[in-house]
Structure formats: C-alpha cells, structure tokens
Amino acid sequence: MPTLDADSRELASSASGIGRLVMERVGTGDPRLLRADDLYEGRWGAAAFLAQLQQMNASADKRSVLERLRRDDDDSGTGHSPGGAFSGTGARVFGRLLVWAASGDRRLLAEASALMRALEHRVNIRADIVSGAAGLIRVALRLHTLTGDPRLLEQTVAWGDELIAMAIPLETGLGWTTVSSAPSTGFAHGAAGIGSTLLHLYHRVNHDRFRRAGFDALQFERSLIRADQTNRQQTNDGSTPNAPTICAWCYGAAGIGMSRWTLPRDCWGPEEQRDACLALAALHTTTYTNDCLCHGEFGRIELLLNAGVRFKRRSLIGEARRRALTMVRTREGDPQQWRVRVGREQRFSYGLMTGLSGIGYQLLRCVRPGAVPSILSVHPSILCG
C-alpha cells in the first residue's frame, strides 16, 4: 500500500481503534453483532470492515475473528428470506462480495453464487433496496460482473418484472409503498433506490420496459423535490406534507443524489445532473446529530466520495476527508464518543449501518476512496470506488 500522508494516517489510526473495539465485541459473542442474516447490523457488516482493516494492517487476531464470523454463518441458504442488499439471503451474498473485495478469497464467490442460486423462483414481496427486490437485483448484477454467470441475469429480469408489477401508477410517474401507506422517496426504501436499480438493469439487459419504469420513478420523486433560496433539497413521502428537510442516505438528498451520481452514463441526462447537484448543495445547509452510515454524517460523506471518485473531482474527495477528520478530532481518539446510540434504550451500536463498524469502514474509504468499495451505493458494476 502507498505511503500515507499525515491526515490519512490519522484517519487510519482512528479506524484501527474502532477495529479493536469491534473485535472485542465479536469475542464476547454479542448476539446482535453475530446475527447471520443481517448486513445492516450483524456479522457480515463487521466482517466487511475488519477485512478492509486486515488488508491495511494485517494481524493474526483479525484473521481469526474473520474466520469466526464466516464459519458461524450457515451457508445453506435455507431458512432465510430473500431479503435485499442489507437483510436476508441477499445481505449474506453482498457481505461475501465485500469481504472478497478485501481478501481475494475465491471461496467467497463460490458461496455467494450458491446462495444466489438458492433464490431461483423465490418471489420477493418487498421492493426496496434494504429488504427487497431492488437490493437483490443490485447484488446479483454485482455478482454477475464478477462471475459472468448468465443465470444471474435471468434472475434479475424476473425480479425487475416483479418491481414493475408492484409499482403504483401516479399522477406523475410510478411509486412503491414500502414502509408507509404512501409511495416513498429516497434511496433505502423509495423511488431513488428502486428507480435507479431499474435503470442499471436496463443498462445490463437492454429491455426498454425497465428504462421506462426507472425514469418514471425518478420523475415521481422529482415532483416532490423543490429547491428553496438556499438550494436545499426537500422530500416527503406524501404522508407527512410538512416534513422537514432530510439529507441522509436512507431518506433525502444524500441518498437521492447518490442514486443519480451512480447512474449508467446512458441514463444520465440534464434532469439527473440537476438532481445530483442539488443534493450536493443540500450537504452544506443541513447538519446531523448522528455519525452512522444510514442516517448520519458518514452516510452523507459517501455522496462526496461517490461523486468525487466517479467524476474525478478531487475537491469533493478533499471535502469528505476534511469532514471525517473534523469528526475524528472532535471524538479525541475515544471510539466510545462516536454518536451511534440506537433504540429507546440508546444502546451503543457496533454494527455496520448504525454503528462503529460502518464508521470504521468509511474512515478506511476516506483513506483509499478508489480502492475500498462503496457499500452504500450497492453499485452493480463498480467494484471499487
């Protein structure tokens, strides 16, 4: 690995401190962290972080923890819902692909392929990225990029047709009900994630029905986005007409912008570019009280990294690093100071999307943004960056 500058060493050192805490937690047998079918808060999120940390700073301790995380996961594929990118069998496939990206262990690709084959002819009753067909499509396309297995494309087409069948025609465009009774916007559960997934599928298989449905989804979402005098991006899902400005990965500008910045180039037009630029502007007019990937500052940083790497804009990568360094220095080297408490009981989280593993992973991504894959984009083709 190239020699790191002072700022990169500081970010990497903070990630190492987080890694020690996560390994201790795995060693105590934390049942929430070791939940097998959950990338969102469970074992494969911790494994993805520790695998990248192992690549940067190899140690026998990290290797043994990684082996435990992998060994304890039943790889039969039975007894699990299809899920999406962050839950169910889909998460167990995506987790293996993330660990493979750091380790190069081909066994992980074989296991991922076997798990995906077990989902043939399984119907998914959800549509979203986190727990539904959109997430499965992205993970399957990513696996196809690595293996070239034509059966994976057949599966994604079937899941794409499921998404179209679940869509609700609206006055403007198409929407899906996922977490509320009204069609949702945003990346994790709404039109940004589902619509952009259909466009990625169109790009891979060239079926025009996916292109039409994808753009219809983005048009619905665009009808609920408005820029005010400070260029903020506001969204609501129809059920909360006076919703405040949101700018997170799960809901709002950060996730919406990322869905646009990562579109295939043949699906990138003036309206998508405008959406993406509005999302970047929104980062400067909103603040968050959480540090996590899902609904906190490190999820917002991903928008800067994604746009910076994809379009070679070093200024955006520099801004992402400055934001991360500010947070590291505010925490004064104490990983327990990170704002990752969840639930009514304000439990400290060690997982990927709501906790320390995600912060550690994103710190490593700030150090090597072109080499550490983006987790939050679940990009079907770009395996790094």
mmCIF file of C-alpha atoms in Angstrom:
data_model
loop_
_atom_site.group_PDB
_atom_site.id
_atom_site.type_symbol
_atom_site.label_atom_id
_atom_site.label_comp_id
_atom_site.label_asym_id
_atom_site.label_seq_id
_atom_site.Cartn_x
_atom_site.Cartn_y
_atom_site.Cartn_z
ATOM 1 C CA MET A 1 0.000 0.000 0.000
ATOM 2 C CA PRO A 2 1.335 3.518 -0.825
ATOM 3 C CA THR A 3 2.800 5.640 1.961
ATOM 4 C CA LEU A 4 0.054 7.581 3.722
ATOM 5 C CA ASP A 5 0.113 11.305 4.363
ATOM 6 C CA ALA A 6 -0.439 12.665 7.882
ATOM 7 C CA ASP A 7 -4.202 13.111 7.517
ATOM 8 C CA SER A 8 -4.605 9.595 6.096
ATOM 9 C CA ARG A 9 -2.571 8.138 8.966
ATOM 10 C CA GLU A 10 -4.851 9.909 11.439
ATOM 11 C CA LEU A 11 -7.969 8.518 9.763
ATOM 12 C CA ALA A 12 -6.446 5.023 9.584
ATOM 13 C CA SER A 13 -5.407 5.157 13.240
ATOM 14 C CA SER A 14 -8.960 6.018 14.266
ATOM 15 C CA ALA A 15 -10.267 3.109 12.176
ATOM 16 C CA SER A 16 -7.783 0.781 13.900
ATOM 17 C CA GLY A 17 -9.032 1.886 17.317
ATOM 18 C CA ILE A 18 -12.595 1.137 16.248
ATOM 19 C CA GLY A 19 -11.442 -2.230 14.911
ATOM 20 C CA ARG A 20 -10.097 -3.230 18.313
ATOM 21 C CA LEU A 21 -13.456 -2.485 19.927
ATOM 22 C CA VAL A 22 -15.393 -4.405 17.266
ATOM 23 C CA MET A 23 -13.080 -7.441 17.618
ATOM 24 C CA GLU A 24 -13.552 -7.376 21.385
ATOM 25 C CA ARG A 25 -17.312 -7.333 20.837
ATOM 26 C CA VAL A 26 -17.145 -10.308 18.496
ATOM 27 C CA GLY A 27 -15.012 -12.086 21.082
ATOM 28 C CA THR A 28 -17.703 -11.630 23.740
ATOM 29 C CA GLY A 29 -20.270 -13.258 21.448
ATOM 30 C CA ASP A 30 -22.535 -10.194 21.066
ATOM 31 C CA PRO A 31 -25.701 -11.844 19.648
ATOM 32 C CA ARG A 32 -26.804 -8.740 17.750
ATOM 33 C CA LEU A 33 -23.440 -8.319 16.043
ATOM 34 C CA LEU A 34 -23.268 -12.033 15.187
ATOM 35 C CA ARG A 35 -26.724 -12.280 13.632
ATOM 36 C CA ALA A 36 -26.034 -14.324 10.499
ATOM 37 C CA ASP A 37 -28.573 -12.944 8.027
ATOM 38 C CA ASP A 38 -28.072 -9.257 8.700
ATOM 39 C CA LEU A 39 -25.561 -6.989 6.969
ATOM 40 C CA TYR A 40 -27.321 -3.922 8.372
ATOM 41 C CA GLU A 41 -26.253 -4.542 11.963
ATOM 42 C CA GLY A 42 -24.882 -8.082 12.025
ATOM 43 C CA ARG A 43 -21.872 -10.267 11.285
ATOM 44 C CA TRP A 44 -21.208 -9.530 7.623
ATOM 45 C CA GLY A 45 -21.019 -5.774 8.202
ATOM 46 C CA ALA A 46 -18.390 -6.275 10.880
ATOM 47 C CA ALA A 47 -16.593 -8.743 8.593
ATOM 48 C CA ALA A 48 -16.514 -6.258 5.692
ATOM 49 C CA PHE A 49 -14.900 -3.631 7.918
ATOM 50 C CA LEU A 50 -12.398 -5.983 9.524
ATOM 51 C CA ALA A 51 -11.415 -7.453 6.139
ATOM 52 C CA GLN A 52 -10.509 -3.990 4.829
ATOM 53 C CA LEU A 53 -8.662 -3.253 8.071
ATOM 54 C CA GLN A 54 -6.789 -6.554 7.738
ATOM 55 C CA GLN A 55 -5.685 -5.606 4.237
ATOM 56 C CA MET A 56 -4.312 -2.303 5.527
ATOM 57 C CA ASN A 57 -2.735 -3.681 8.693
ATOM 58 C CA ALA A 58 -2.583 -7.478 8.722
ATOM 59 C CA SER A 59 -2.696 -9.338 12.039
ATOM 60 C CA ALA A 60 -3.410 -12.853 13.250
ATOM 61 C CA ASP A 61 -6.099 -11.512 15.600
ATOM 62 C CA LYS A 62 -8.126 -10.010 12.752
ATOM 63 C CA ARG A 63 -7.738 -13.169 10.674
ATOM 64 C CA SER A 64 -9.087 -15.324 13.495
ATOM 65 C CA VAL A 65 -12.058 -13.009 14.063
ATOM 66 C CA LEU A 66 -12.857 -13.018 10.349
ATOM 67 C CA GLU A 67 -12.720 -16.805 10.263
ATOM 68 C CA ARG A 68 -15.111 -16.965 13.201
ATOM 69 C CA LEU A 69 -17.574 -14.587 11.545
ATOM 70 C CA ARG A 70 -17.525 -16.616 8.367
ATOM 71 C CA ARG A 71 -17.502 -20.057 9.995
ATOM 72 C CA ASP A 72 -20.530 -19.377 12.156
ATOM 73 C CA ASP A 73 -22.699 -18.398 9.196
ATOM 74 C CA ASP A 74 -24.783 -21.281 7.877
ATOM 75 C CA ASP A 75 -24.196 -21.112 4.122
ATOM 76 C CA SER A 76 -27.013 -23.435 3.077
ATOM 77 C CA GLY A 77 -29.388 -20.619 2.143
ATOM 78 C CA THR A 78 -32.326 -22.362 3.828
ATOM 79 C CA GLY A 79 -34.466 -20.730 6.463
ATOM 80 C CA HIS A 80 -33.717 -17.193 5.246
ATOM 81 C CA SER A 81 -35.955 -14.738 3.444
ATOM 82 C CA PRO A 82 -34.733 -13.498 0.052
ATOM 83 C CA GLY A 83 -34.369 -10.060 1.617
ATOM 84 C CA GLY A 84 -32.446 -7.292 -0.147
ATOM 85 C CA ALA A 85 -28.969 -5.828 -0.070
ATOM 86 C CA PHE A 86 -28.891 -5.481 3.723
ATOM 87 C CA SER A 87 -31.128 -8.278 5.029
ATOM 88 C CA GLY A 88 -31.887 -11.928 4.359
ATOM 89 C CA THR A 89 -30.001 -14.038 1.833
ATOM 90 C CA GLY A 90 -29.211 -11.003 -0.310
ATOM 91 C CA ALA A 91 -27.215 -9.489 2.553
ATOM 92 C CA ARG A 92 -25.275 -12.711 3.035
ATOM 93 C CA VAL A 93 -24.309 -12.625 -0.637
ATOM 94 C CA PHE A 94 -23.404 -8.918 -0.559
ATOM 95 C CA GLY A 95 -21.380 -9.423 2.630
ATOM 96 C CA ARG A 96 -19.304 -12.138 0.982
ATOM 97 C CA LEU A 97 -18.659 -9.896 -2.030
ATOM 98 C CA LEU A 98 -17.443 -7.113 0.254
ATOM 99 C CA VAL A 99 -15.084 -9.421 2.145
ATOM 100 C CA TRP A 100 -13.883 -10.899 -1.164
ATOM 101 C CA ALA A 101 -13.004 -7.378 -2.378
ATOM 102 C CA ALA A 102 -10.518 -7.091 0.500
ATOM 103 C CA SER A 103 -9.292 -10.686 0.757
ATOM 104 C CA GLY A 104 -9.479 -12.072 -2.792
ATOM 105 C CA ASP A 105 -10.673 -15.404 -1.345
ATOM 106 C CA ARG A 106 -12.399 -17.144 -4.277
ATOM 107 C CA ARG A 107 -14.290 -19.431 -1.905
ATOM 108 C CA LEU A 108 -16.452 -16.450 -1.033
ATOM 109 C CA LEU A 109 -17.549 -16.049 -4.664
ATOM 110 C CA ALA A 110 -18.466 -19.728 -4.826
ATOM 111 C CA GLU A 111 -20.508 -19.424 -1.623
ATOM 112 C CA ALA A 112 -22.194 -16.249 -2.903
ATOM 113 C CA SER A 113 -23.129 -17.969 -6.172
ATOM 114 C CA ALA A 114 -24.598 -20.959 -4.329
ATOM 115 C CA LEU A 115 -26.670 -18.687 -2.099
ATOM 116 C CA MET A 116 -27.990 -16.749 -5.071
ATOM 117 C CA ARG A 117 -28.915 -19.957 -6.931
ATOM 118 C CA ALA A 118 -30.986 -20.968 -3.899
ATOM 119 C CA LEU A 119 -33.164 -17.907 -4.570
ATOM 120 C CA GLU A 120 -34.248 -19.041 -8.046
ATOM 121 C CA HIS A 121 -38.015 -18.814 -8.436
ATOM 122 C CA ARG A 122 -38.363 -17.177 -4.999
ATOM 123 C CA VAL A 123 -40.894 -14.343 -5.013
ATOM 124 C CA ASN A 124 -39.965 -11.206 -3.097
ATOM 125 C CA ILE A 125 -42.916 -9.313 -1.634
ATOM 126 C CA ARG A 126 -40.847 -6.200 -0.923
ATOM 127 C CA ALA A 127 -39.478 -3.712 -3.414
ATOM 128 C CA ASP A 128 -36.812 -1.642 -1.675
ATOM 129 C CA ILE A 129 -33.004 -1.648 -1.533
ATOM 130 C CA VAL A 130 -32.637 -2.678 2.117
ATOM 131 C CA SER A 131 -35.004 -5.655 2.224
ATOM 132 C CA GLY A 132 -36.475 -6.176 -1.222
ATOM 133 C CA ALA A 133 -36.134 -6.917 -4.911
ATOM 134 C CA ALA A 134 -34.220 -3.725 -5.779
ATOM 135 C CA GLY A 135 -31.447 -4.693 -3.388
ATOM 136 C CA LEU A 136 -31.353 -8.254 -4.710
ATOM 137 C CA ILE A 137 -31.067 -7.029 -8.296
ATOM 138 C CA ARG A 138 -28.075 -4.834 -7.459
ATOM 139 C CA VAL A 139 -26.301 -7.620 -5.568
ATOM 140 C CA ALA A 140 -26.989 -10.162 -8.339
ATOM 141 C CA LEU A 141 -25.712 -7.759 -11.005
ATOM 142 C CA ARG A 142 -22.577 -7.201 -8.947
ATOM 143 C CA LEU A 143 -22.032 -10.961 -8.694
ATOM 144 C CA HIS A 144 -22.621 -11.273 -12.450
ATOM 145 C CA THR A 145 -19.905 -8.656 -13.042
ATOM 146 C CA LEU A 146 -17.506 -10.950 -11.180
ATOM 147 C CA THR A 147 -18.604 -14.378 -12.427
ATOM 148 C CA GLY A 148 -20.353 -13.839 -15.766
ATOM 149 C CA ASP A 149 -22.993 -16.445 -14.816
ATOM 150 C CA PRO A 150 -25.907 -15.899 -17.281
ATOM 151 C CA ARG A 151 -28.412 -17.358 -14.816
ATOM 152 C CA LEU A 152 -27.938 -14.291 -12.662
ATOM 153 C CA LEU A 153 -29.228 -12.049 -15.441
ATOM 154 C CA GLU A 154 -32.285 -14.272 -15.822
ATOM 155 C CA GLN A 155 -32.981 -13.853 -12.107
ATOM 156 C CA THR A 156 -32.582 -10.090 -12.213
ATOM 157 C CA VAL A 157 -35.021 -9.807 -15.120
ATOM 158 C CA ALA A 158 -37.598 -11.805 -13.140
ATOM 159 C CA TRP A 159 -37.111 -9.570 -10.090
ATOM 160 C CA GLY A 160 -37.278 -6.469 -12.304
ATOM 161 C CA ASP A 161 -40.633 -7.619 -13.632
ATOM 162 C CA GLU A 162 -41.760 -8.103 -10.022
ATOM 163 C CA LEU A 163 -40.833 -4.498 -9.300
ATOM 164 C CA ILE A 164 -42.854 -3.252 -12.257
ATOM 165 C CA ALA A 165 -45.821 -5.386 -11.163
ATOM 166 C CA MET A 166 -45.651 -3.865 -7.656
ATOM 167 C CA ALA A 167 -45.463 -0.272 -8.947
ATOM 168 C CA ILE A 168 -48.336 2.140 -8.378
ATOM 169 C CA PRO A 169 -49.201 4.470 -11.291
ATOM 170 C CA LEU A 170 -49.352 8.043 -10.020
ATOM 171 C CA GLU A 171 -50.354 11.394 -11.433
ATOM 172 C CA THR A 172 -46.652 11.900 -12.126
ATOM 173 C CA GLY A 173 -44.630 8.742 -12.657
ATOM 174 C CA LEU A 174 -44.511 5.499 -10.645
ATOM 175 C CA GLY A 175 -44.135 4.828 -6.941
ATOM 176 C CA TRP A 176 -43.933 1.933 -4.474
ATOM 177 C CA THR A 177 -45.331 1.546 -0.965
ATOM 178 C CA THR A 178 -42.557 0.082 1.177
ATOM 179 C CA VAL A 179 -42.518 1.482 4.714
ATOM 180 C CA SER A 180 -45.710 3.558 4.725
ATOM 181 C CA SER A 181 -49.103 3.610 3.039
ATOM 182 C CA ALA A 182 -47.932 6.294 0.600
ATOM 183 C CA PRO A 183 -45.250 5.842 -2.079
ATOM 184 C CA SER A 184 -41.841 6.677 -0.623
ATOM 185 C CA THR A 185 -38.949 8.744 -1.886
ATOM 186 C CA GLY A 186 -35.279 8.200 -1.062
ATOM 187 C CA PHE A 187 -32.640 5.558 -1.680
ATOM 188 C CA ALA A 188 -33.096 2.933 1.048
ATOM 189 C CA HIS A 189 -36.846 2.392 0.729
ATOM 190 C CA GLY A 190 -38.103 4.593 -2.069
ATOM 191 C CA ALA A 191 -38.125 5.745 -5.652
ATOM 192 C CA ALA A 192 -34.470 6.800 -5.819
ATOM 193 C CA GLY A 193 -33.225 3.314 -4.990
ATOM 194 C CA ILE A 194 -35.855 1.376 -6.921
ATOM 195 C CA GLY A 195 -35.876 3.620 -9.990
ATOM 196 C CA SER A 196 -32.095 3.752 -10.326
ATOM 197 C CA THR A 197 -31.946 -0.032 -9.911
ATOM 198 C CA LEU A 198 -34.312 -0.482 -12.855
ATOM 199 C CA LEU A 199 -32.065 1.803 -14.926
ATOM 200 C CA HIS A 200 -28.997 -0.250 -14.008
ATOM 201 C CA LEU A 201 -30.921 -3.363 -15.037
ATOM 202 C CA TYR A 202 -31.887 -1.748 -18.341
ATOM 203 C CA HIS A 203 -28.235 -0.880 -18.934
ATOM 204 C CA ARG A 204 -27.253 -4.526 -18.437
ATOM 205 C CA VAL A 205 -30.067 -6.352 -20.294
ATOM 206 C CA ASN A 206 -31.380 -3.649 -22.705
ATOM 207 C CA HIS A 207 -35.078 -4.269 -22.001
ATOM 208 C CA ASP A 208 -36.863 -0.984 -22.582
ATOM 209 C CA ARG A 209 -39.612 -1.633 -20.011
ATOM 210 C CA PHE A 210 -37.014 -1.240 -17.269
ATOM 211 C CA ARG A 211 -35.799 2.065 -18.705
ATOM 212 C CA ARG A 212 -39.348 3.463 -18.877
ATOM 213 C CA ALA A 213 -40.217 2.356 -15.331
ATOM 214 C CA GLY A 214 -36.916 3.638 -13.937
ATOM 215 C CA PHE A 215 -37.305 7.112 -15.388
ATOM 216 C CA ASP A 216 -40.971 7.192 -14.302
ATOM 217 C CA ALA A 217 -39.834 6.501 -10.724
ATOM 218 C CA LEU A 218 -37.306 9.339 -10.822
ATOM 219 C CA GLN A 219 -39.950 11.648 -12.299
ATOM 220 C CA PHE A 220 -42.319 10.887 -9.401
ATOM 221 C CA GLU A 221 -39.588 11.677 -6.925
ATOM 222 C CA ARG A 222 -38.601 14.822 -8.782
ATOM 223 C CA SER A 223 -42.184 16.067 -8.451
ATOM 224 C CA LEU A 224 -41.709 16.081 -4.660
ATOM 225 C CA ILE A 225 -38.294 17.750 -4.639
ATOM 226 C CA ARG A 226 -38.023 21.528 -4.513
ATOM 227 C CA ALA A 227 -35.082 23.843 -4.095
ATOM 228 C CA ASP A 228 -35.621 26.920 -1.915
ATOM 229 C CA GLN A 229 -33.495 30.065 -1.777
ATOM 230 C CA THR A 230 -30.608 28.208 -0.106
ATOM 231 C CA ASN A 231 -30.788 25.366 -2.642
ATOM 232 C CA ARG A 232 -31.839 22.823 -0.062
ATOM 233 C CA GLN A 233 -33.408 19.627 -1.282
ATOM 234 C CA GLN A 234 -36.656 18.705 0.421
ATOM 235 C CA THR A 235 -38.556 15.471 0.095
ATOM 236 C CA ASN A 236 -41.594 13.911 1.651
ATOM 237 C CA ASP A 237 -43.371 10.663 1.027
ATOM 238 C CA GLY A 238 -46.849 12.110 0.795
ATOM 239 C CA SER A 239 -47.826 11.008 4.290
ATOM 240 C CA THR A 240 -46.153 13.988 6.002
ATOM 241 C CA PRO A 241 -46.870 17.055 3.851
ATOM 242 C CA ASN A 242 -44.913 19.405 6.134
ATOM 243 C CA ALA A 243 -41.881 17.167 6.573
ATOM 244 C CA PRO A 244 -38.611 18.906 7.454
ATOM 245 C CA THR A 245 -35.602 18.907 5.171
ATOM 246 C CA ILE A 246 -33.912 15.487 5.161
ATOM 247 C CA CYS A 247 -30.400 14.853 3.910
ATOM 248 C CA ALA A 248 -29.411 11.286 4.842
ATOM 249 C CA TRP A 249 -28.522 8.113 2.944
ATOM 250 C CA CYS A 250 -31.764 6.379 3.865
ATOM 251 C CA TYR A 251 -34.099 9.299 3.141
ATOM 252 C CA GLY A 252 -33.493 12.615 1.494
ATOM 253 C CA ALA A 253 -30.870 14.427 -0.503
ATOM 254 C CA ALA A 254 -27.739 12.355 0.221
ATOM 255 C CA GLY A 255 -29.244 9.075 -0.947
ATOM 256 C CA ILE A 256 -31.168 10.692 -3.794
ATOM 257 C CA GLY A 257 -28.006 12.400 -5.015
ATOM 258 C CA MET A 258 -26.007 9.188 -4.809
ATOM 259 C CA SER A 259 -28.638 7.367 -6.877
ATOM 260 C CA ARG A 260 -28.139 9.980 -9.613
ATOM 261 C CA TRP A 261 -24.329 10.261 -9.491
ATOM 262 C CA THR A 262 -24.001 6.491 -9.911
ATOM 263 C CA LEU A 263 -26.414 6.082 -12.834
ATOM 264 C CA PRO A 264 -25.106 4.439 -16.022
ATOM 265 C CA ARG A 265 -23.905 7.087 -18.443
ATOM 266 C CA ASP A 266 -26.613 6.217 -20.974
ATOM 267 C CA CYS A 267 -29.199 7.119 -18.298
ATOM 268 C CA TRP A 268 -27.532 10.395 -17.240
ATOM 269 C CA GLY A 269 -29.259 13.489 -18.604
ATOM 270 C CA PRO A 270 -29.786 17.155 -17.650
ATOM 271 C CA GLU A 271 -32.544 16.421 -15.118
ATOM 272 C CA GLU A 272 -30.492 13.743 -13.373
ATOM 273 C CA GLN A 273 -27.487 16.079 -13.294
ATOM 274 C CA ARG A 274 -29.631 18.820 -11.735
ATOM 275 C CA ASP A 275 -30.900 16.414 -9.060
ATOM 276 C CA ALA A 276 -27.323 15.364 -8.272
ATOM 277 C CA CYS A 277 -26.070 18.950 -7.963
ATOM 278 C CA LEU A 278 -28.981 19.942 -5.719
ATOM 279 C CA ALA A 279 -28.116 17.043 -3.434
ATOM 280 C CA LEU A 280 -24.512 18.199 -3.098
ATOM 281 C CA ALA A 281 -25.727 21.708 -2.266
ATOM 282 C CA ALA A 282 -28.002 20.284 0.436
ATOM 283 C CA LEU A 283 -24.991 18.914 2.342
ATOM 284 C CA HIS A 284 -23.997 22.483 3.192
ATOM 285 C CA THR A 285 -27.382 23.516 4.576
ATOM 286 C CA THR A 286 -28.184 20.574 6.873
ATOM 287 C CA THR A 287 -26.479 19.025 9.898
ATOM 288 C CA TYR A 288 -26.996 15.751 11.739
ATOM 289 C CA THR A 289 -26.704 14.585 15.330
ATOM 290 C CA ASN A 290 -25.674 11.019 14.463
ATOM 291 C CA ASP A 291 -22.433 9.735 12.933
ATOM 292 C CA CYS A 292 -23.624 6.475 11.349
ATOM 293 C CA LEU A 293 -23.906 5.399 7.707
ATOM 294 C CA CYS A 294 -27.670 5.021 7.498
ATOM 295 C CA HIS A 295 -28.922 8.332 8.882
ATOM 296 C CA GLY A 296 -25.800 10.189 9.964
ATOM 297 C CA GLU A 297 -22.769 12.143 8.840
ATOM 298 C CA PHE A 298 -20.749 9.257 7.437
ATOM 299 C CA GLY A 299 -23.604 8.361 5.097
ATOM 300 C CA ARG A 300 -23.593 11.958 3.884
ATOM 301 C CA ILE A 301 -19.834 11.785 3.316
ATOM 302 C CA GLU A 302 -20.439 8.915 0.879
ATOM 303 C CA LEU A 303 -22.186 11.307 -1.513
ATOM 304 C CA LEU A 304 -18.973 13.361 -1.722
ATOM 305 C CA LEU A 305 -16.771 10.284 -2.155
ATOM 306 C CA ASN A 306 -19.019 8.753 -4.782
ATOM 307 C CA ALA A 307 -19.234 11.864 -6.932
ATOM 308 C CA GLY A 308 -15.550 12.618 -6.403
ATOM 309 C CA VAL A 309 -14.309 9.189 -7.475
ATOM 310 C CA ARG A 310 -16.777 8.664 -10.316
ATOM 311 C CA PHE A 311 -16.183 12.056 -11.944
ATOM 312 C CA LYS A 312 -12.562 12.567 -10.787
ATOM 313 C CA ARG A 313 -13.385 15.660 -8.720
ATOM 314 C CA ARG A 314 -10.594 15.800 -6.162
ATOM 315 C CA SER A 315 -12.181 18.773 -4.382
ATOM 316 C CA LEU A 316 -15.137 16.600 -3.327
ATOM 317 C CA ILE A 317 -12.848 13.846 -2.029
ATOM 318 C CA GLY A 318 -10.923 16.509 -0.110
ATOM 319 C CA GLU A 319 -14.126 17.801 1.444
ATOM 320 C CA ALA A 320 -15.113 14.272 2.504
ATOM 321 C CA ARG A 321 -11.731 13.786 4.190
ATOM 322 C CA ARG A 322 -11.949 17.145 5.965
ATOM 323 C CA ARG A 323 -15.397 16.295 7.322
ATOM 324 C CA ALA A 324 -14.158 12.905 8.538
ATOM 325 C CA LEU A 325 -11.062 14.425 10.161
ATOM 326 C CA THR A 326 -13.181 17.021 11.972
ATOM 327 C CA MET A 327 -15.295 14.249 13.470
ATOM 328 C CA VAL A 328 -12.248 12.158 14.415
ATOM 329 C CA ARG A 329 -10.651 15.105 16.198
ATOM 330 C CA THR A 330 -13.893 16.008 17.954
ATOM 331 C CA ARG A 331 -14.016 12.482 19.396
ATOM 332 C CA GLU A 332 -10.466 12.961 20.810
ATOM 333 C CA GLY A 333 -9.371 9.449 19.905
ATOM 334 C CA ASP A 334 -12.054 7.763 22.025
ATOM 335 C CA PRO A 335 -14.238 5.398 19.931
ATOM 336 C CA GLN A 336 -16.858 5.397 22.700
ATOM 337 C CA GLN A 337 -17.559 9.042 21.887
ATOM 338 C CA TRP A 338 -18.991 8.314 18.450
ATOM 339 C CA ARG A 339 -22.705 9.149 18.189
ATOM 340 C CA VAL A 340 -24.060 5.695 17.355
ATOM 341 C CA ARG A 341 -26.657 5.002 20.023
ATOM 342 C CA VAL A 342 -29.874 3.392 18.791
ATOM 343 C CA GLY A 343 -33.322 2.469 20.078
ATOM 344 C CA ARG A 344 -35.296 3.716 23.003
ATOM 345 C CA GLU A 345 -32.692 2.324 25.369
ATOM 346 C CA GLN A 346 -29.956 4.250 23.492
ATOM 347 C CA ARG A 347 -27.872 1.106 23.045
ATOM 348 C CA PHE A 348 -24.340 1.626 21.706
ATOM 349 C CA SER A 349 -24.163 0.032 18.254
ATOM 350 C CA TYR A 350 -21.174 -1.892 16.860
ATOM 351 C CA GLY A 351 -22.807 -2.838 13.547
ATOM 352 C CA LEU A 352 -22.380 -1.559 10.004
ATOM 353 C CA MET A 353 -25.243 0.772 9.136
ATOM 354 C CA THR A 354 -25.996 2.190 12.577
ATOM 355 C CA GLY A 355 -22.726 1.693 14.431
ATOM 356 C CA LEU A 356 -18.968 1.570 14.772
ATOM 357 C CA SER A 357 -18.229 -0.950 12.005
ATOM 358 C CA GLY A 358 -19.727 1.415 9.463
ATOM 359 C CA ILE A 359 -17.756 4.392 10.754
ATOM 360 C CA GLY A 360 -14.545 2.376 10.674
ATOM 361 C CA TYR A 361 -15.240 1.205 7.136
ATOM 362 C CA GLN A 362 -15.982 4.723 5.944
ATOM 363 C CA LEU A 363 -12.794 6.055 7.533
ATOM 364 C CA LEU A 364 -10.833 3.499 5.501
ATOM 365 C CA ARG A 365 -12.778 4.546 2.410
ATOM 366 C CA CYS A 366 -11.717 8.156 3.051
ATOM 367 C CA VAL A 367 -8.101 6.967 3.195
ATOM 368 C CA ARG A 368 -8.312 4.952 -0.062
ATOM 369 C CA PRO A 369 -11.519 6.002 -1.861
ATOM 370 C CA GLY A 370 -10.525 4.407 -5.158
ATOM 371 C CA ALA A 371 -9.677 1.048 -3.596
ATOM 372 C CA VAL A 372 -12.217 0.482 -0.803
ATOM 373 C CA PRO A 373 -15.622 -0.310 -2.389
ATOM 374 C CA SER A 374 -18.661 1.809 -1.664
ATOM 375 C CA ILE A 375 -21.114 -0.131 0.462
ATOM 376 C CA LEU A 376 -23.879 2.452 0.368
ATOM 377 C CA SER A 377 -24.206 2.675 -3.422
ATOM 378 C CA VAL A 378 -24.537 -1.128 -3.817
ATOM 379 C CA HIS A 379 -23.254 -0.417 -7.308
ATOM 380 C CA PRO A 380 -23.802 -3.279 -9.764
ATOM 381 C CA SER A 381 -20.648 -2.719 -11.805
ATOM 382 C CA ILE A 382 -18.112 -0.518 -9.990
ATOM 383 C CA LEU A 383 -16.400 -2.925 -7.612
ATOM 384 C CA CYS A 384 -14.149 -0.261 -6.090
ATOM 385 C CA GLY A 385 -14.606 3.450 -5.673
#
